[in-house]
Amino acid sequence: MSPPLPRIALTPGEPAGIGPELCVQCAQQAYPAELVAIADPQLLQARAQLLGLPLQLSPVDFTAPPQAQCPGTLKIQPQTLARPAQPGRLDSANVDYVLASLRTAAKACQRGDYAALVTGPVNKEVINRAGQPFTGHTEFLAQLTGTPQVVMMLATPGLRVALVTTHLPLRAIFATITPAWLEQTVRITWQGLHRLFGLSDPRLLVCGLNPHAGEGGHMGREEIEIIEPVLEQLRQEGMRITGPLPADTLFIDKYLRSTDAVIAMYHDQGLPVLKHMGFGKAINITLGLPFIRTSVDHGTALELAGSGHADTGSLEAALQTAIEMATKGD
């Protein structure tokens, strides 16, 4: 007897961006899962009409078993826009809609209504301009679920990069990387690779914080006083960890071919390399939440909204990964 299909929540993100049309385009394919958009039905229908694509929406029925996604259809859990969205034109009136769809999705995932959440891109600037403090999905979902620490990990074929710090100004990074924070980051990453990716003994490669990993203390002492002691403690527990190594020479085949994930100390230390390798095919995964969450690796691309030229590759990869993780979990 085959396991039940997963039911996947999908939030299109910023209604004026490419998120809604990516959802419409992905809905033209078959998936071994029930995809449910938490969105305004009129928004999706309008974008489908603009693209000239068929889209049949039907309400999600949580009392029935999930059904496989059929091309040209999409299940929906309605969330109403404040004002009709115009492709490419941000409207602060719809900020509450964006955040409400995320809250609805997170609560439903926590109840067990969905096996995973896949998120489309949001525009942080318009959210903050509307008076809502927002640094990113990762931090927002952690706060919503009361999770004290989560790990942002991006993945593309051949490379996974987990971050010790995420959306922080550079001056705040040094104070954030404490022994306790670093230790928990490594543990969450190890557990995520083990539980969600089925790796029995994950191999981790850790970047130093300073140039040349501190050059023996001549370019900073964080490696000596914080990073190395934490890594050594975890190695004593049996974790396979290499580092800290200089970030400028770590991302080469010599090291990457024998690792399952790189742990970078900050956002722009690890993600430029990963996005250079696989932009448009990479995905964002939040480790440590009480549910599976994946996302696209790109922004709202307002200039492409409504054109039909947006690349669906990252959303397709995020959906496939969420389905695979949810199925493994079963």
GROMACS .gro file of C-alpha atoms in nm:
model
  330
    1MET     CA    1   0.000   0.000   0.000
    2SER     CA    2   0.151   0.333  -0.107
    3PRO     CA    3   0.180   0.611   0.154
    4PRO     CA    4  -0.077   0.896   0.142
    5LEU     CA    5   0.008   1.192  -0.075
    6PRO     CA    6   0.124   1.506   0.107
    7ARG     CA    7  -0.080   1.825   0.108
    8ILE     CA    8   0.149   2.125   0.044
    9ALA     CA    9   0.068   2.488   0.132
   10LEU     CA   10   0.186   2.745  -0.120
   11THR     CA   11   0.202   3.120  -0.048
   12PRO     CA   12   0.263   3.327  -0.365
   13GLY     CA   13   0.416   3.618  -0.171
   14GLU     CA   14   0.406   3.978  -0.296
   15PRO     CA   15   0.091   4.007  -0.514
   16ALA     CA   16   0.250   4.265  -0.749
   17GLY     CA   17   0.554   4.046  -0.813
   18ILE     CA   18   0.616   3.728  -1.007
   19GLY     CA   19   0.503   3.496  -0.726
   20PRO     CA   20   0.138   3.464  -0.835
   21GLU     CA   21   0.227   3.386  -1.197
   22LEU     CA   22   0.492   3.134  -1.092
   23CYS     CA   23   0.219   2.956  -0.898
   24VAL     CA   24  -0.009   2.963  -1.202
   25GLN     CA   25   0.271   2.832  -1.426
   26CYS     CA   26   0.365   2.552  -1.185
   27ALA     CA   27  -0.003   2.458  -1.159
   28GLN     CA   28   0.015   2.360  -1.527
   29GLN     CA   29   0.218   2.054  -1.424
   30ALA     CA   30   0.132   1.733  -1.243
   31TYR     CA   31   0.275   1.675  -0.896
   32PRO     CA   32   0.252   1.373  -0.662
   33ALA     CA   33   0.095   1.598  -0.397
   34GLU     CA   34  -0.203   1.825  -0.343
   35LEU     CA   35  -0.093   2.187  -0.389
   36VAL     CA   36  -0.300   2.445  -0.205
   37ALA     CA   37  -0.247   2.816  -0.266
   38ILE     CA   38  -0.319   3.039   0.032
   39ALA     CA   39  -0.404   3.341  -0.178
   40ASP     CA   40  -0.671   3.561  -0.327
   41PRO     CA   41  -0.853   3.355  -0.595
   42GLN     CA   42  -0.916   3.665  -0.811
   43LEU     CA   43  -0.544   3.746  -0.807
   44LEU     CA   44  -0.452   3.402  -0.940
   45GLN     CA   45  -0.732   3.402  -1.199
   46ALA     CA   46  -0.632   3.750  -1.321
   47ARG     CA   47  -0.270   3.646  -1.357
   48ALA     CA   48  -0.369   3.324  -1.536
   49GLN     CA   49  -0.582   3.525  -1.779
   50LEU     CA   50  -0.295   3.768  -1.838
   51LEU     CA   51  -0.064   3.477  -1.920
   52GLY     CA   52  -0.327   3.298  -2.130
   53LEU     CA   53  -0.311   2.986  -1.914
   54PRO     CA   54  -0.599   2.769  -1.791
   55LEU     CA   55  -0.660   2.762  -1.416
   56GLN     CA   56  -0.943   2.587  -1.237
   57LEU     CA   57  -0.954   2.670  -0.867
   58SER     CA   58  -1.140   2.461  -0.609
   59PRO     CA   59  -1.159   2.495  -0.230
   60VAL     CA   60  -0.937   2.270  -0.026
   61ASP     CA   61  -1.123   2.000   0.167
   62PHE     CA   62  -0.931   1.906   0.481
   63THR     CA   63  -1.176   1.624   0.556
   64ALA     CA   64  -1.081   1.439   0.236
   65PRO     CA   65  -0.748   1.271   0.159
   66PRO     CA   66  -0.508   1.480  -0.052
   67GLN     CA   67  -0.535   1.433  -0.428
   68ALA     CA   68  -0.250   1.452  -0.680
   69GLN     CA   69  -0.209   1.784  -0.857
   70CYS     CA   70  -0.369   1.778  -1.202
   71PRO     CA   71  -0.236   2.017  -1.471
   72GLY     CA   72  -0.439   2.336  -1.503
   73THR     CA   73  -0.594   2.306  -1.157
   74LEU     CA   74  -0.511   2.429  -0.809
   75LYS     CA   75  -0.671   2.393  -0.469
   76ILE     CA   76  -0.715   2.717  -0.275
   77GLN     CA   77  -0.752   2.838   0.081
   78PRO     CA   78  -0.879   3.193   0.016
   79GLN     CA   79  -0.706   3.502   0.155
   80THR     CA   80  -0.852   3.834   0.039
   81LEU     CA   81  -0.646   4.125  -0.096
   82ALA     CA   82  -0.715   4.473   0.038
   83ARG     CA   83  -0.696   4.614  -0.317
   84PRO     CA   84  -0.661   4.448  -0.659
   85ALA     CA   85  -0.291   4.403  -0.737
   86GLN     CA   86  -0.131   4.552  -1.047
   87PRO     CA   87   0.170   4.358  -1.180
   88GLY     CA   88   0.490   4.550  -1.111
   89ARG     CA   89   0.330   4.814  -0.884
   90LEU     CA   90   0.379   4.776  -0.510
   91ASP     CA   91   0.086   4.873  -0.288
   92SER     CA   92   0.137   4.904   0.088
   93ALA     CA   93  -0.235   4.838   0.137
   94ASN     CA   94  -0.169   4.472   0.057
   95VAL     CA   95   0.110   4.422   0.312
   96ASP     CA   96  -0.135   4.286   0.570
   97TYR     CA   97  -0.254   4.035   0.309
   98VAL     CA   98   0.101   3.907   0.254
   99LEU     CA   99   0.167   3.865   0.626
  100ALA     CA  100  -0.178   3.720   0.694
  101SER     CA  101  -0.126   3.450   0.431
  102LEU     CA  102   0.199   3.351   0.604
  103ARG     CA  103   0.032   3.343   0.945
  104THR     CA  104  -0.252   3.132   0.808
  105ALA     CA  105  -0.008   2.891   0.647
  106ALA     CA  106   0.213   2.857   0.955
  107LYS     CA  107  -0.080   2.791   1.187
  108ALA     CA  108  -0.225   2.536   0.947
  109CYS     CA  109   0.110   2.359   0.921
  110GLN     CA  110   0.138   2.347   1.300
  111ARG     CA  111  -0.210   2.194   1.319
  112GLY     CA  112  -0.104   1.928   1.073
  113ASP     CA  113  -0.332   2.046   0.793
  114TYR     CA  114  -0.029   2.062   0.562
  115ALA     CA  115   0.281   1.847   0.537
  116ALA     CA  116   0.498   2.140   0.423
  117LEU     CA  117   0.498   2.509   0.335
  118VAL     CA  118   0.646   2.649   0.014
  119THR     CA  119   0.679   3.028   0.002
  120GLY     CA  120   0.703   3.268  -0.291
  121PRO     CA  121   0.907   3.590  -0.278
  122VAL     CA  122   0.804   3.891  -0.071
  123ASN     CA  123   0.920   4.251  -0.091
  124LYS     CA  124   1.079   4.346   0.242
  125GLU     CA  125   1.098   4.716   0.158
  126VAL     CA  126   0.724   4.767   0.113
  127ILE     CA  127   0.651   4.563   0.428
  128ASN     CA  128   0.885   4.778   0.637
  129ARG     CA  129   0.757   5.100   0.477
  130ALA     CA  130   0.409   5.000   0.589
  131GLY     CA  131   0.533   4.997   0.949
  132GLN     CA  132   0.570   4.621   0.987
  133PRO     CA  133   0.919   4.518   1.104
  134PHE     CA  134   1.025   4.231   0.877
  135THR     CA  135   1.372   4.099   0.799
  136GLY     CA  136   1.271   3.784   0.612
  137HIS     CA  137   1.058   3.470   0.603
  138THR     CA  138   1.311   3.282   0.815
  139GLU     CA  139   1.292   3.518   1.112
  140PHE     CA  140   0.918   3.582   1.071
  141LEU     CA  141   0.828   3.212   1.078
  142ALA     CA  142   1.059   3.150   1.373
  143GLN     CA  143   0.882   3.424   1.570
  144LEU     CA  144   0.535   3.302   1.467
  145THR     CA  145   0.607   2.948   1.585
  146GLY     CA  146   0.796   3.048   1.899
  147THR     CA  147   1.111   2.876   1.777
  148PRO     CA  148   1.412   3.028   1.957
  149GLN     CA  149   1.660   2.951   1.679
  150VAL     CA  150   1.629   2.831   1.322
  151VAL     CA  151   1.885   2.790   1.045
  152MET     CA  152   1.857   2.931   0.694
  153MET     CA  153   2.005   2.688   0.443
  154LEU     CA  154   2.018   2.733   0.067
  155ALA     CA  155   2.070   2.437  -0.161
  156THR     CA  156   2.148   2.384  -0.526
  157PRO     CA  157   2.273   2.068  -0.700
  158GLY     CA  158   2.624   2.010  -0.565
  159LEU     CA  159   2.615   2.254  -0.272
  160ARG     CA  160   2.425   2.329   0.048
  161VAL     CA  161   2.508   2.637   0.255
  162ALA     CA  162   2.371   2.693   0.606
  163LEU     CA  163   2.410   3.031   0.777
  164VAL     CA  164   2.507   3.109   1.134
  165THR     CA  165   2.364   3.462   1.096
  166THR     CA  166   2.112   3.572   0.835
  167HIS     CA  167   1.973   3.917   0.762
  168LEU     CA  168   2.195   4.131   0.983
  169PRO     CA  169   2.412   4.435   0.914
  170LEU     CA  170   2.780   4.343   0.918
  171ARG     CA  171   2.847   4.536   1.240
  172ALA     CA  172   2.598   4.313   1.429
  173ILE     CA  173   2.748   3.982   1.319
  174PHE     CA  174   3.038   3.964   1.564
  175ALA     CA  175   2.815   4.008   1.869
  176THR     CA  176   2.569   3.746   1.743
  177ILE     CA  177   2.819   3.463   1.695
  178THR     CA  178   2.844   3.339   2.052
  179PRO     CA  179   2.952   2.984   2.144
  180ALA     CA  180   2.593   2.890   2.232
  181TRP     CA  181   2.450   3.032   1.907
  182LEU     CA  182   2.715   2.864   1.692
  183GLU     CA  183   2.675   2.531   1.870
  184GLN     CA  184   2.299   2.533   1.822
  185THR     CA  185   2.337   2.631   1.455
  186VAL     CA  186   2.560   2.330   1.391
  187ARG     CA  187   2.326   2.097   1.580
  188ILE     CA  188   2.016   2.219   1.393
  189THR     CA  189   2.199   2.181   1.060
  190TRP     CA  190   2.317   1.829   1.146
  191GLN     CA  191   1.969   1.726   1.261
  192GLY     CA  192   1.805   1.876   0.951
  193LEU     CA  193   2.038   1.692   0.716
  194HIS     CA  194   1.977   1.372   0.909
  195ARG     CA  195   1.598   1.399   0.939
  196LEU     CA  196   1.496   1.578   0.619
  197PHE     CA  197   1.761   1.455   0.376
  198GLY     CA  198   1.807   1.104   0.516
  199LEU     CA  199   2.182   1.140   0.576
  200SER     CA  200   2.289   0.901   0.850
  201ASP     CA  201   2.621   1.073   0.927
  202PRO     CA  202   2.628   1.426   0.780
  203ARG     CA  203   2.966   1.579   0.697
  204LEU     CA  204   2.997   1.950   0.772
  205LEU     CA  205   3.250   2.206   0.649
  206VAL     CA  206   3.272   2.527   0.853
  207CYS     CA  207   3.399   2.868   0.739
  208GLY     CA  208   3.608   3.093   0.957
  209LEU     CA  209   3.477   3.440   1.032
  210ASN     CA  210   3.786   3.649   0.960
  211PRO     CA  211   4.007   3.662   0.649
  212HIS     CA  212   4.233   3.356   0.636
  213ALA     CA  213   4.031   3.215   0.929
  214GLY     CA  214   4.202   3.464   1.157
  215GLU     CA  215   4.560   3.385   1.052
  216GLY     CA  216   4.641   3.228   1.389
  217GLY     CA  217   4.497   3.524   1.579
  218HIS     CA  218   4.669   3.798   1.378
  219MET     CA  219   4.345   3.887   1.193
  220GLY     CA  220   4.095   3.826   1.471
  221ARG     CA  221   4.055   3.581   1.756
  222GLU     CA  222   3.700   3.455   1.700
  223GLU     CA  223   3.830   3.134   1.542
  224ILE     CA  224   4.054   3.062   1.842
  225GLU     CA  225   3.819   3.174   2.118
  226ILE     CA  226   3.475   3.078   1.982
  227ILE     CA  227   3.462   2.871   1.664
  228GLU     CA  228   3.731   2.607   1.714
  229PRO     CA  229   3.635   2.522   2.076
  230VAL     CA  230   3.271   2.470   1.974
  231LEU     CA  231   3.364   2.255   1.674
  232GLU     CA  232   3.605   2.047   1.882
  233GLN     CA  233   3.336   1.980   2.142
  234LEU     CA  234   3.097   1.861   1.870
  235ARG     CA  235   3.368   1.649   1.710
  236GLN     CA  236   3.415   1.480   2.047
  237GLU     CA  237   3.047   1.389   2.032
  238GLY     CA  238   3.104   1.214   1.701
  239MET     CA  239   3.005   1.479   1.446
  240ARG     CA  240   3.214   1.484   1.129
  241ILE     CA  241   3.319   1.850   1.110
  242THR     CA  242   3.606   2.012   0.921
  243GLY     CA  243   3.707   2.370   0.996
  244PRO     CA  244   3.720   2.652   1.054
  245LEU     CA  245   3.873   2.708   0.711
  246PRO     CA  246   3.928   3.031   0.517
  247ALA     CA  247   3.615   3.108   0.317
  248ASP     CA  248   3.812   3.226   0.014
  249THR     CA  249   3.960   2.878  -0.044
  250LEU     CA  250   3.691   2.656   0.109
  251PHE     CA  251   3.452   2.652  -0.187
  252ILE     CA  252   3.665   2.431  -0.412
  253ASP     CA  253   3.615   2.074  -0.522
  254LYS     CA  254   3.890   1.946  -0.292
  255TYR     CA  255   3.665   2.021   0.005
  256LEU     CA  256   3.314   2.023  -0.142
  257ARG     CA  257   3.329   1.670  -0.282
  258SER     CA  258   3.360   1.533   0.073
  259THR     CA  259   3.096   1.742   0.249
  260ASP     CA  260   2.718   1.746   0.280
  261ALA     CA  261   2.685   2.112   0.380
  262VAL     CA  262   2.896   2.421   0.433
  263ILE     CA  263   2.826   2.636   0.737
  264ALA     CA  264   2.900   3.002   0.661
  265MET     CA  265   2.922   3.265   0.931
  266TYR     CA  266   2.715   3.531   0.752
  267HIS     CA  267   2.484   3.587   0.456
  268ASP     CA  268   2.726   3.727   0.199
  269GLN     CA  269   3.006   3.488   0.290
  270GLY     CA  270   2.835   3.177   0.158
  271LEU     CA  271   2.540   3.273  -0.059
  272PRO     CA  272   2.721   3.451  -0.346
  273VAL     CA  273   2.905   3.127  -0.422
  274LEU     CA  274   2.589   2.918  -0.407
  275LYS     CA  275   2.388   3.157  -0.622
  276HIS     CA  276   2.668   3.177  -0.875
  277MET     CA  277   2.654   2.797  -0.901
  278GLY     CA  278   2.278   2.761  -0.928
  279PHE     CA  279   2.074   3.082  -0.939
  280GLY     CA  280   1.724   3.004  -1.057
  281LYS     CA  281   1.759   2.640  -0.949
  282ALA     CA  282   1.850   2.694  -0.585
  283ILE     CA  283   1.606   2.681  -0.297
  284ASN     CA  284   1.586   2.813   0.056
  285ILE     CA  285   1.513   2.570   0.341
  286THR     CA  286   1.441   2.669   0.701
  287LEU     CA  287   1.581   2.411   0.942
  288GLY     CA  288   1.454   2.388   1.299
  289LEU     CA  289   1.090   2.489   1.245
  290PRO     CA  290   0.817   2.249   1.364
  291PHE     CA  291   0.724   2.193   0.998
  292ILE     CA  292   0.897   2.169   0.659
  293ARG     CA  293   0.947   2.500   0.481
  294THR     CA  294   1.112   2.561   0.144
  295SER     CA  295   1.123   2.871  -0.073
  296VAL     CA  296   1.255   3.024  -0.392
  297ASP     CA  297   1.607   3.172  -0.402
  298HIS     CA  298   1.506   3.498  -0.573
  299GLY     CA  299   1.309   3.816  -0.519
  300THR     CA  300   0.983   3.955  -0.652
  301ALA     CA  301   1.125   4.069  -0.990
  302LEU     CA  302   0.866   4.344  -1.030
  303GLU     CA  303   0.998   4.429  -1.376
  304LEU     CA  304   0.900   4.080  -1.498
  305ALA     CA  305   0.560   4.059  -1.329
  306GLY     CA  306   0.285   3.981  -1.577
  307SER     CA  307   0.525   3.925  -1.867
  308GLY     CA  308   0.526   3.546  -1.862
  309HIS     CA  309   0.907   3.551  -1.879
  310ALA     CA  310   0.976   3.465  -1.513
  311ASP     CA  311   1.172   3.141  -1.466
  312THR     CA  312   0.981   2.879  -1.267
  313GLY     CA  313   1.293   2.670  -1.197
  314SER     CA  314   1.342   2.771  -0.834
  315LEU     CA  315   0.975   2.732  -0.738
  316GLU     CA  316   0.962   2.394  -0.912
  317ALA     CA  317   1.270   2.284  -0.717
  318ALA     CA  318   1.121   2.414  -0.391
  319LEU     CA  319   0.799   2.221  -0.453
  320GLN     CA  320   0.979   1.901  -0.548
  321THR     CA  321   1.206   1.923  -0.244
  322ALA     CA  322   0.914   1.989  -0.008
  323ILE     CA  323   0.728   1.688  -0.151
  324GLU     CA  324   1.034   1.466  -0.117
  325MET     CA  325   1.095   1.577   0.242
  326ALA     CA  326   0.731   1.530   0.336
  327THR     CA  327   0.727   1.184   0.180
  328LYS     CA  328   1.047   1.087   0.365
  329GLY     CA  329   0.887   1.205   0.685
  330ASP     CA  330   0.599   0.963   0.628
   0.00000   0.00000   0.00000
